[in-house]
CSV table of C-alpha atoms in Angstrom, one decimal:
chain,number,residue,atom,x,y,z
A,144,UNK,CA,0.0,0.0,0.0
A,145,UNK,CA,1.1,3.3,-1.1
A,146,UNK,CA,-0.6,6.8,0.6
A,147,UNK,CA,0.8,10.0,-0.8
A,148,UNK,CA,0.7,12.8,2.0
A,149,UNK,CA,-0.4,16.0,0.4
A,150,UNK,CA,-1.7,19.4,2.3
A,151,UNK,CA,-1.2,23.2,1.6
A,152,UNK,CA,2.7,24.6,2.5
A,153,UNK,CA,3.0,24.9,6.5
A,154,UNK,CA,-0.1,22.5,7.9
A,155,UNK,CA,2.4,20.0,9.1
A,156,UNK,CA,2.5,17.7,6.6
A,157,UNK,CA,6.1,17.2,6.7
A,158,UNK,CA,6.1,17.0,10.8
A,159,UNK,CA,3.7,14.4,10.1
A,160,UNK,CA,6.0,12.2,7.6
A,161,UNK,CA,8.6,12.7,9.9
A,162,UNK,CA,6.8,11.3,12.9
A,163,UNK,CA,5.3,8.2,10.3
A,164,UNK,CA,8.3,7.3,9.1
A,165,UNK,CA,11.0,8.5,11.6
A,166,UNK,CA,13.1,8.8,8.1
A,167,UNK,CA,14.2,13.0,8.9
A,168,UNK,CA,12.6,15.1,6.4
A,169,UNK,CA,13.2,18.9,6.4
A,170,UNK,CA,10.3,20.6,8.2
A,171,UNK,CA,11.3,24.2,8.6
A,172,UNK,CA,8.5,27.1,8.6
A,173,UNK,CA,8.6,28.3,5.4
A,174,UNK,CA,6.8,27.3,1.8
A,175,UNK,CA,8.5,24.3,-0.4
A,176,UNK,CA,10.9,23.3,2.1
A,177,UNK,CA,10.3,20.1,1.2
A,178,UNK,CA,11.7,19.7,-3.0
A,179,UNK,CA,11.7,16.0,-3.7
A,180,UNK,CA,9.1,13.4,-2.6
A,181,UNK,CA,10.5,12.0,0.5
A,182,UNK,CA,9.9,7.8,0.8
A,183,UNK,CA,9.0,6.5,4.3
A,184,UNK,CA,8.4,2.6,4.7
A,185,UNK,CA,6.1,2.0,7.9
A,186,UNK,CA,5.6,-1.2,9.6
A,187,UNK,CA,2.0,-1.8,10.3
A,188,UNK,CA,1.4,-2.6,13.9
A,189,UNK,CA,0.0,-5.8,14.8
A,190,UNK,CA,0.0,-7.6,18.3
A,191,UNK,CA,-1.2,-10.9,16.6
A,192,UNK,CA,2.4,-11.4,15.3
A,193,UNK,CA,4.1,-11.1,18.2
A,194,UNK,CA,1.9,-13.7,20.0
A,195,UNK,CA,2.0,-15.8,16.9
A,196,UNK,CA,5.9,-15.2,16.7
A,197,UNK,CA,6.3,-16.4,20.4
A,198,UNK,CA,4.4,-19.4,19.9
A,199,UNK,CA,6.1,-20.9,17.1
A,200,UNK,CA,9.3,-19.3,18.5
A,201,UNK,CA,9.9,-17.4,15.4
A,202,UNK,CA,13.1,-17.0,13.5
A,203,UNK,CA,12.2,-13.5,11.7
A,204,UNK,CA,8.6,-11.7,12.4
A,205,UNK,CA,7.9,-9.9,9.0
A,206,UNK,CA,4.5,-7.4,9.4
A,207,UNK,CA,2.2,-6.0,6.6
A,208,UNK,CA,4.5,-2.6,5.5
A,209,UNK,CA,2.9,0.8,4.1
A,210,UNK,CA,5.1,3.0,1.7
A,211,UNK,CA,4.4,7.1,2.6
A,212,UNK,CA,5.6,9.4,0.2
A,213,UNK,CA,5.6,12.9,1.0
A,214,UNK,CA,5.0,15.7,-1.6
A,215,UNK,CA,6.0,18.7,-1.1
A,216,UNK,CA,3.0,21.1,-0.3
A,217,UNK,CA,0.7,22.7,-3.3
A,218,UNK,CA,-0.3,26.3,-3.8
A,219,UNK,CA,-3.0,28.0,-6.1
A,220,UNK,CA,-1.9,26.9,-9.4
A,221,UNK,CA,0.2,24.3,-9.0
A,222,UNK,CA,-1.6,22.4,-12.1
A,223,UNK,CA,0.0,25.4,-13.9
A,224,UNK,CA,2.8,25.4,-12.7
A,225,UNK,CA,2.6,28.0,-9.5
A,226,UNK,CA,4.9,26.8,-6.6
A,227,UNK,CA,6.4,23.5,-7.6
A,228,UNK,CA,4.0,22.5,-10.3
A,229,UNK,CA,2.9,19.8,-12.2
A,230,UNK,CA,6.3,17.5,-11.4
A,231,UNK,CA,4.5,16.9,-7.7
A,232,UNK,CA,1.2,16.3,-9.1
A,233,UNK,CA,2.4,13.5,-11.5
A,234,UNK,CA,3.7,11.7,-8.0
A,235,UNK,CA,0.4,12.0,-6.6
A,236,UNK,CA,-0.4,9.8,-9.6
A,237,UNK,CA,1.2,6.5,-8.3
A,238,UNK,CA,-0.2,6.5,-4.9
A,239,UNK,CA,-3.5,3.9,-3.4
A,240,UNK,CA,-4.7,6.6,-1.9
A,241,UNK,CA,-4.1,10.1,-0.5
A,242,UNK,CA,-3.8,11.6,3.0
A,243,UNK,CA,-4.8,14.9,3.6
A,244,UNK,CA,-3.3,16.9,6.1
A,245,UNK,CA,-5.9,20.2,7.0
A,246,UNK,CA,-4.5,22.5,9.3
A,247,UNK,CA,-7.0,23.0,12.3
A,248,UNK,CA,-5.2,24.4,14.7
A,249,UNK,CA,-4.4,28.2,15.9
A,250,UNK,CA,-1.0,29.7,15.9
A,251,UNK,CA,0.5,32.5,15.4
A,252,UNK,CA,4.1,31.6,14.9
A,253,UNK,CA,3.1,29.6,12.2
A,254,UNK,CA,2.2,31.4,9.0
A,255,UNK,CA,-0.4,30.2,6.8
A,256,UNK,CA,-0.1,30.8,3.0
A,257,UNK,CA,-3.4,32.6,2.7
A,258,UNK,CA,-3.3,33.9,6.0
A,259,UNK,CA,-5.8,32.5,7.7
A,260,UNK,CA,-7.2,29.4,9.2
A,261,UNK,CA,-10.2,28.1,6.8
A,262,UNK,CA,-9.9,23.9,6.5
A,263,UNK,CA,-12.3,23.9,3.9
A,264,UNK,CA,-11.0,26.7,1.8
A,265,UNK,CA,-7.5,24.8,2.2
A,266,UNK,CA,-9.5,21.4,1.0
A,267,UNK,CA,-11.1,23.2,-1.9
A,268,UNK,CA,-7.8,24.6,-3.0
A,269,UNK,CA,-5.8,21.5,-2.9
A,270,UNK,CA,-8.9,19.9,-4.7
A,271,UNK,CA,-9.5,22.5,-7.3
A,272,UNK,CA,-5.6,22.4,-8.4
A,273,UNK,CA,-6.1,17.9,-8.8
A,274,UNK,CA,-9.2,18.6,-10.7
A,275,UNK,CA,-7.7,20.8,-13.2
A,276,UNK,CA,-4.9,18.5,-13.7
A,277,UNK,CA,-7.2,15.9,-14.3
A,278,UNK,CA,-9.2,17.9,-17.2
A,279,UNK,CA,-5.8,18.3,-18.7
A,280,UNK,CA,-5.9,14.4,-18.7
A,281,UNK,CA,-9.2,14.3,-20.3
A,282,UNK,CA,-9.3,16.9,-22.5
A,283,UNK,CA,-5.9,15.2,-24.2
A,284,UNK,CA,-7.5,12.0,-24.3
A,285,UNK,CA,-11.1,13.2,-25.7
A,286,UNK,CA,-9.2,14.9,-28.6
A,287,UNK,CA,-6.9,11.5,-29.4
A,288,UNK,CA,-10.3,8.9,-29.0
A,289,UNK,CA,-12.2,11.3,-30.7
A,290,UNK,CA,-10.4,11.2,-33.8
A,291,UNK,CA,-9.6,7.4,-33.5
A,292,UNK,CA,-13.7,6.8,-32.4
A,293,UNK,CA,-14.2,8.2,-36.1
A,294,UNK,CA,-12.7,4.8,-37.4
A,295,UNK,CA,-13.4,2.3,-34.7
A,296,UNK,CA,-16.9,2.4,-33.2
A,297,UNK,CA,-16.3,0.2,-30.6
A,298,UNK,CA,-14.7,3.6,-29.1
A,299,UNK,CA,-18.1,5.3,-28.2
A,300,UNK,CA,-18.7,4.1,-25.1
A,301,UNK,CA,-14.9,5.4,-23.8
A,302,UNK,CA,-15.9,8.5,-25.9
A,303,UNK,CA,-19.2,9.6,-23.5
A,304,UNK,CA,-17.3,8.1,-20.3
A,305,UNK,CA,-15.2,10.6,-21.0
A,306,UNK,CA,-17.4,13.8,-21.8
A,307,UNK,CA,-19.6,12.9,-19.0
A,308,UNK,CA,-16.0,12.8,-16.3
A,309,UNK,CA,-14.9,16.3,-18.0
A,310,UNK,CA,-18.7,17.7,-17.3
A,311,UNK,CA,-18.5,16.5,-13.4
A,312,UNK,CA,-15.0,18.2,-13.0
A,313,UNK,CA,-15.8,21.3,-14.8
A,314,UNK,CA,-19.0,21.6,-12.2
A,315,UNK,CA,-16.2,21.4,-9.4
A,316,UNK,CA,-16.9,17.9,-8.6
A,317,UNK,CA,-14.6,14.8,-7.8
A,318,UNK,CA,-14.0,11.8,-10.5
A,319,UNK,CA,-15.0,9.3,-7.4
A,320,UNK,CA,-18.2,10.6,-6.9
A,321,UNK,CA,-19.0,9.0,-10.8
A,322,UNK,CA,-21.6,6.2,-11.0
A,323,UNK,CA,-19.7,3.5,-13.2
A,324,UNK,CA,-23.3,2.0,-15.2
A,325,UNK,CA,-21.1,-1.6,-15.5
A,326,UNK,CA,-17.9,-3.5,-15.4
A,327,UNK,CA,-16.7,-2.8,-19.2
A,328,UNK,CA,-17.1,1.7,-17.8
A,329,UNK,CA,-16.1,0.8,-14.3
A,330,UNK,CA,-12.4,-0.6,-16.4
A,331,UNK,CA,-12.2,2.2,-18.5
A,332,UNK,CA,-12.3,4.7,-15.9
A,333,UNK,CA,-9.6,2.7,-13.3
A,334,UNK,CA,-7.3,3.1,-17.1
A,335,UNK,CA,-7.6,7.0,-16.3
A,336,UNK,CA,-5.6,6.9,-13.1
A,337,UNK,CA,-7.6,10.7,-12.3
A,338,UNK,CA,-6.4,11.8,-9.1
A,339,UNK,CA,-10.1,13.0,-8.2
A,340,UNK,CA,-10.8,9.3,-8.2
A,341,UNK,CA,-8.4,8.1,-5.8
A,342,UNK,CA,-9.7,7.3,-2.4
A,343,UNK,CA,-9.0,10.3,0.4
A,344,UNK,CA,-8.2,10.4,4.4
A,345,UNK,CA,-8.6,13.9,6.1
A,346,UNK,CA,-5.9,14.2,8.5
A,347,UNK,CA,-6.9,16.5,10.6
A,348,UNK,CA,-4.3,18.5,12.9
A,349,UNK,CA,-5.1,20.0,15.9
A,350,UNK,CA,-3.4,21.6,19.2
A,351,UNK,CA,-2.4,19.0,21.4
A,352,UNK,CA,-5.1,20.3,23.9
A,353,UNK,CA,-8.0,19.3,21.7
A,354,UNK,CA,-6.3,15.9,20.7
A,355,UNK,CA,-7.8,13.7,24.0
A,356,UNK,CA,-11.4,15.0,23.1
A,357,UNK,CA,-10.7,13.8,19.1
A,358,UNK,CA,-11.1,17.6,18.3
A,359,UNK,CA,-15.0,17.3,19.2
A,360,UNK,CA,-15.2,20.7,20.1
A,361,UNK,CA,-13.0,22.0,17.0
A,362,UNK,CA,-15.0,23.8,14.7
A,363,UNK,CA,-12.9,23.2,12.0
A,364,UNK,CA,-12.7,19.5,12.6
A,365,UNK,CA,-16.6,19.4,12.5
A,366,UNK,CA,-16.0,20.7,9.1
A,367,UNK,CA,-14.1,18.4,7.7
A,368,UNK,CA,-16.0,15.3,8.8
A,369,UNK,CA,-19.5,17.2,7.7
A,370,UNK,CA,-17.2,17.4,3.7
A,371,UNK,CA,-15.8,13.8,4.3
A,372,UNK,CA,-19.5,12.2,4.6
A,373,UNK,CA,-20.4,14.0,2.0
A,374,UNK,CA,-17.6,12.4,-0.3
A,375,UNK,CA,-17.0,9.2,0.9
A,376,UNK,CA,-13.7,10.0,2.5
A,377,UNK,CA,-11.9,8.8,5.7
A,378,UNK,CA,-11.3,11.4,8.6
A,379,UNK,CA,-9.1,10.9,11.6
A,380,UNK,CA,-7.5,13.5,14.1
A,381,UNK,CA,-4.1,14.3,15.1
A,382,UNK,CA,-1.6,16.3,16.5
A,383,UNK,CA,1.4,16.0,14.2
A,384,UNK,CA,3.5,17.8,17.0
A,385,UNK,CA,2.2,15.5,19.2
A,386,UNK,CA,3.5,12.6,16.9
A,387,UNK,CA,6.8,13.8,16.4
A,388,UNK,CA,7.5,13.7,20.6
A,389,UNK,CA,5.7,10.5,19.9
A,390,UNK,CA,8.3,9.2,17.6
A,391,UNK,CA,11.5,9.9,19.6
A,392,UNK,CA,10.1,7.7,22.4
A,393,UNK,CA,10.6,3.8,23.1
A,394,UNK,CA,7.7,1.6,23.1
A,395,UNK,CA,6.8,1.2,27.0
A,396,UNK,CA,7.5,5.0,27.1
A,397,UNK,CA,5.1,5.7,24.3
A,398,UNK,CA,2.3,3.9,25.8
A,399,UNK,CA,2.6,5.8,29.4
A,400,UNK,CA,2.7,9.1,27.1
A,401,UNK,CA,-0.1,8.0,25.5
A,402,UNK,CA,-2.0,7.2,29.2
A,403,UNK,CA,-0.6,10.4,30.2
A,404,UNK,CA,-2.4,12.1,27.2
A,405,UNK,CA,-5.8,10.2,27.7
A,406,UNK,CA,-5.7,8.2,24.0
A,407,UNK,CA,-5.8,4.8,23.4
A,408,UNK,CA,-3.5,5.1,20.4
A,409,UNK,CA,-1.2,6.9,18.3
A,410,UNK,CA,-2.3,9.1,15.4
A,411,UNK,CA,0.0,6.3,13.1
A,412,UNK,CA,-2.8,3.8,14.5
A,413,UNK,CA,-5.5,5.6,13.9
A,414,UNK,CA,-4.4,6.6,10.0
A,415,UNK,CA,-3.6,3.0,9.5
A,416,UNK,CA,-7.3,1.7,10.6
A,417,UNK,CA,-9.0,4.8,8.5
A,418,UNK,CA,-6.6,3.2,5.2
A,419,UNK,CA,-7.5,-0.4,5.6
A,420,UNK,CA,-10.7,0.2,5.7
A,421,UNK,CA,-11.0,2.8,3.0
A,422,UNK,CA,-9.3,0.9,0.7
A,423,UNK,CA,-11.2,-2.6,1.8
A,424,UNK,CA,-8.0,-4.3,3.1
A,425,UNK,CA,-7.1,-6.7,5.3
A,426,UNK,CA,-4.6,-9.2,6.6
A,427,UNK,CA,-4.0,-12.4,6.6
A,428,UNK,CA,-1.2,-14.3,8.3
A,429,UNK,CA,1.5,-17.7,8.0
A,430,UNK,CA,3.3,-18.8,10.9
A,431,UNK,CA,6.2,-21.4,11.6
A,432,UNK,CA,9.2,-21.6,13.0
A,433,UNK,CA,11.5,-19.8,9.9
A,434,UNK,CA,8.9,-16.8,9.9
A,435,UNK,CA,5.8,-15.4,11.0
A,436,UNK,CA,4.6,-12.8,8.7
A,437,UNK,CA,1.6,-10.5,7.8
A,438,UNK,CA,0.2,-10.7,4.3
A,439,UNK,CA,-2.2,-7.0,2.5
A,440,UNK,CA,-4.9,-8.2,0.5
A,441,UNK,CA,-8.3,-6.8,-0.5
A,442,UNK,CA,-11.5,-8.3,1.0
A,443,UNK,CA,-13.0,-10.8,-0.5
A,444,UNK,CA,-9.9,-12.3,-2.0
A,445,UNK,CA,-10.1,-15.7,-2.8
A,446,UNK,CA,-7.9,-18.1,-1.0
A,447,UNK,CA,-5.6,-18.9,-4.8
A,448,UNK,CA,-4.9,-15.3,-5.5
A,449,UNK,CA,-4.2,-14.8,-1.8
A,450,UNK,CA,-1.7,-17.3,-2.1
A,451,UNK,CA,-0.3,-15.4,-5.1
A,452,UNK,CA,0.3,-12.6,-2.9
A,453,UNK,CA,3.5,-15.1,-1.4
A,454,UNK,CA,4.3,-16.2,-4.9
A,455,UNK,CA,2.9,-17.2,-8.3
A,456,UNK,CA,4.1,-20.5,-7.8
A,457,UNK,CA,1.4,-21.1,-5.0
A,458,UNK,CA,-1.8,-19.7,-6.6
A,459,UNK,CA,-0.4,-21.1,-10.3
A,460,UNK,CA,-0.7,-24.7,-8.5
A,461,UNK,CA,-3.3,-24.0,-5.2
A,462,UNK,CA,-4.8,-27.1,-4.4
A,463,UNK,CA,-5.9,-26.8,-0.8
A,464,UNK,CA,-5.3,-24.0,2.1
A,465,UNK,CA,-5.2,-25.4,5.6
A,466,UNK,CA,-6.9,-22.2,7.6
A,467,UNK,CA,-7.7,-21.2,11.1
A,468,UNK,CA,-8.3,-18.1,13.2
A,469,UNK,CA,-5.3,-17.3,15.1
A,470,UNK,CA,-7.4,-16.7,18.1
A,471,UNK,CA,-7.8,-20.8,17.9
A,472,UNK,CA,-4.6,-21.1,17.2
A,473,UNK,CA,-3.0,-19.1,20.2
A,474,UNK,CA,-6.1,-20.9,22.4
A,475,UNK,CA,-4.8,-24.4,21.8
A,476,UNK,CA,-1.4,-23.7,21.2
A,477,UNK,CA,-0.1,-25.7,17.7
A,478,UNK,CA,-1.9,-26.4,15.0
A,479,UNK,CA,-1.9,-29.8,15.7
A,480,UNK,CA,-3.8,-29.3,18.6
A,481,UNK,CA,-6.1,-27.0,16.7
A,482,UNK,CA,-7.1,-29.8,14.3
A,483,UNK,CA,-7.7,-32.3,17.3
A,484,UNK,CA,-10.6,-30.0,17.6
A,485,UNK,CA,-12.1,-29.8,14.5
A,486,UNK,CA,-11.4,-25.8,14.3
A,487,UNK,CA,-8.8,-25.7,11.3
A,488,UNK,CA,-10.8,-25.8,7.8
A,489,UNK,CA,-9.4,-27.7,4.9
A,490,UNK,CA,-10.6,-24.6,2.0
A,491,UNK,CA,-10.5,-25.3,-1.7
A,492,UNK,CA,-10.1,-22.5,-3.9
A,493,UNK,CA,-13.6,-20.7,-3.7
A,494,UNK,CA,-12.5,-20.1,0.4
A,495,UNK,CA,-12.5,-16.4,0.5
A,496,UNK,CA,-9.7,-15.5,2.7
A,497,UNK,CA,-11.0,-13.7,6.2
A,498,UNK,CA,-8.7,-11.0,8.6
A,499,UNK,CA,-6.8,-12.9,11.0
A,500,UNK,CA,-6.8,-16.1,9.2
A,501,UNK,CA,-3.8,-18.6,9.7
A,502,UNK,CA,-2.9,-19.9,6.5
A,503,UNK,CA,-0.7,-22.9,5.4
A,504,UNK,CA,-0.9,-23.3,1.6
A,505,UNK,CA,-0.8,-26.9,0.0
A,506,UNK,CA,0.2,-26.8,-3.7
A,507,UNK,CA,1.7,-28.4,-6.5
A,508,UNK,CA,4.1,-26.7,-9.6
C-alpha cells in the first residue's frame, strides 16, 4: 500500500511524515521546504504477530509494511505550474490513496499561505488544483479517441465516459463521486488513473489540547467530517507535534505518554485503521518456526490469489489452504492441537480469505 501525504505549505504535513516514518525530512516554517518526494516505509502494527511469533518461536517476524511518500506542499496553481508545479502532481499519480493533512489548529508563529485558518477553503484549493490537472488528462484523451472513435466504433462508449468525467470536473466535482453503469465503464475509468478518483483520508491536525477529546469541540474539525461524509472519505484526528515527541520515544515509554495524554493510540494507528478500511484491506497471516509474517490483500480475496500474494508458484498450483483463526490457534497452542478440535478448515479455492486467518498453503508446480 502506497498513501501519498499531500496538504497546503505549513499544515504540518512534513512534521507528520517525519513522525510516520522517523526517516528525517526537512520541516522548517517556510513554503517548499520540502523539493523532492520524501519515501517513508512504515511497519504496520500488529499484536497478533508477536503472540503468533512467540508461539512458534519465530526466526524472523515480518509485518504487513505501508510506503508514505511525502510531496511537497501545493499552492494556487500548481496544475499550472505555481509553486512546484505539475512535477509533484504527476507523484500524486502513483499512490493507493491520499492523506490529507488540514491545518486546524491556531498559531501565530506559524504562517499560513493565505493567511488565515479556513480547513475547507485549504480542501477546496488543494482539490480545485487535482481537478484541473485531471481535465488536462481528459481533454488530451477526448481529442486523441475522438479522432480514432471516427474509425473504430467500438470507441463510443470510452468517448461519452469521458465527456460525462470532464462535465462532473468542470461543475467542481470529484472523479470518485461518478456512478460507473457496468464493469466494461467501471475498467475504462480505473485506465484514467484521475487523481479526483483516488480514495481520500482527512488528517486532521489540531493543538495537542483538543487531541484527548478527538477535536469534538474544534470547529474546524466538524467541518471536515461534515465534507468527508459527503464524499466518501476517511477522517481521523491528530496532532502531528504531538507525533513527532511520539516518535523519539521507546515503546513502554510511548504507551505511558499515551495514558498520560488520555488516548488509546497513536495518530500512526489511527491513519492506519482509516486506510484499511477505506481501501477494503485486510490481513491475513502464515506462521512457523522460519517466519511469521503478515500478508495485504483486499476483501473478498479468494484463497488462490491470496496465495499469489507469497508467490505465483502457489496460486499457479493451489490445491488446498489449511486455515484457522489465530485466536484458535493461540487458544490451543499448535496447529496440531487446533485440528484435534475440529477448528482448522481444509478450503479449496472458492474459500474467501478472512482478517486474522492462519494460512498454510498446499500446492503443486
Amino acid at each position: 500500500m502506497k498513501l501519498g501525504i499531500v496538504g497546503l505549505p505549513n499544515v504540518g504535513k512534513s512534521t507528520l511524515f517525519n513522525s510516520l516514518t522517523k526517516a528525517g525530512a526537512e520541516s522548517a516554517n517556510y513554503p517548499f521546504c520540502t523539493i523532492d518526494p520524501n519515501i517513508g516505509i512504515v511497519m504496520v502494527p500488529d499484536h497478533r504477530l508477536k503472540l503468533l511469533g512467540d508461539m512458534y518461536n519465530s526466526k524472523k517476524v515480518t509485518p504487513a509494511v505501508i510506503e508514505f511518500v511525502d510531496i511537497a506542499g501545493l499552492v494556487k496553481g500548481a496544475s499550472k505550474g505555481e509553486g512546484l508545479g505539475n512535477q509533484f502532481l504527476s507523484n500524486i499519480r502513483e499512490v493507493d490513496a491520499i492523506v490529507h493533512v488540514v491545518r486546524c489548529f491556531e498559531d501565530s508563529n506559524i504562517i499560513h499561505v493565505d493567511g488565515s485558518i479556513d480547513p475547507l477553503r485549504d480542501i477546496e484549493t488543494i482539490e480545485l488544483e487535482l481537478i484541473f490537472s485531471d481535465l488536462e488528462i481528459l481533454e488530451r484523451r477526448i481529442l486523441k479517441t475522438g479522432k480514432a472513435a471516427k474509425m473504430d466504433k467500438s470507441l463510443g462508449k470510452e468517448v461519452e465516459l469521458l465527456a460525462n468525467l470532464k462535465e462532473l470536473l468542470e461543475d467542481g466535482k470529484l472523479a470518485r463521486l461518478y456512478e460507473c453503469k457496468d464493469e466494461e465503464e467501471q475498467a475504462l475509468f480505473a485506465s484514467l488513473n484521475l487523481l479526483t478518483a483516488k480514495p481520500v483520508i482527512y488528517a486532521a491536525n489540531v493543538g495537542e489540547e483538543e487531541l484527548a477529546e478527538d477535536g469534538r469541540d474544534n470547529k474546524g474539525v466538524r467541518a471536515v467530517r461534515e465534507y468527508a461524509d459527503k464524499t466518501g472519505s476517511e477522517v481521523f484526528v491528530i496532532c502531528a507535534q504531538i507525533e513527532q515527541e511520539l516518535s523519539e520515544l521507546e515503546e513502554e515509554e510511548k504507551a505511558v505518554f499515551l495514558e498520560d495524554l488520555g488516548l488509546a493510540e497513536s495518530g500512526l494507528e489511527k491513519l492506519i485503521r482509516a486506510s484499511y478500511h477505506l481501501l477494503g484491506l485486510i490481513s491475513y497471516l502464515t506462521a512457523g518456526e522460519d517466519e511469521t509474517r503478515a500478508w495485504t490483500i483486499r476483501a473478498g480475496t479468494k484463497a488462490p490469489q491470496a496465495a499469489g500474494k507469497i508467490h505465483s508458484d502457489f496460486e499457479r498450483g493451489f490445491i488446498k489452504a489449511e486455515v484457522v483463526n489465530y485466536k484458535d490457534l493461540l487458544e490451543q497452542g499448535s496447529l496440531a492441537a487446533a485440528r484435534e478440535k475440529g477448528l482448522v478448515g481444509m478450503e479449496g479455492k472458492d474459500y474467501v480469505v478472512k482478517d486474522g486467518d492462519v494460512i498454510l498453503f498446499r500446492f503443486n508446480v
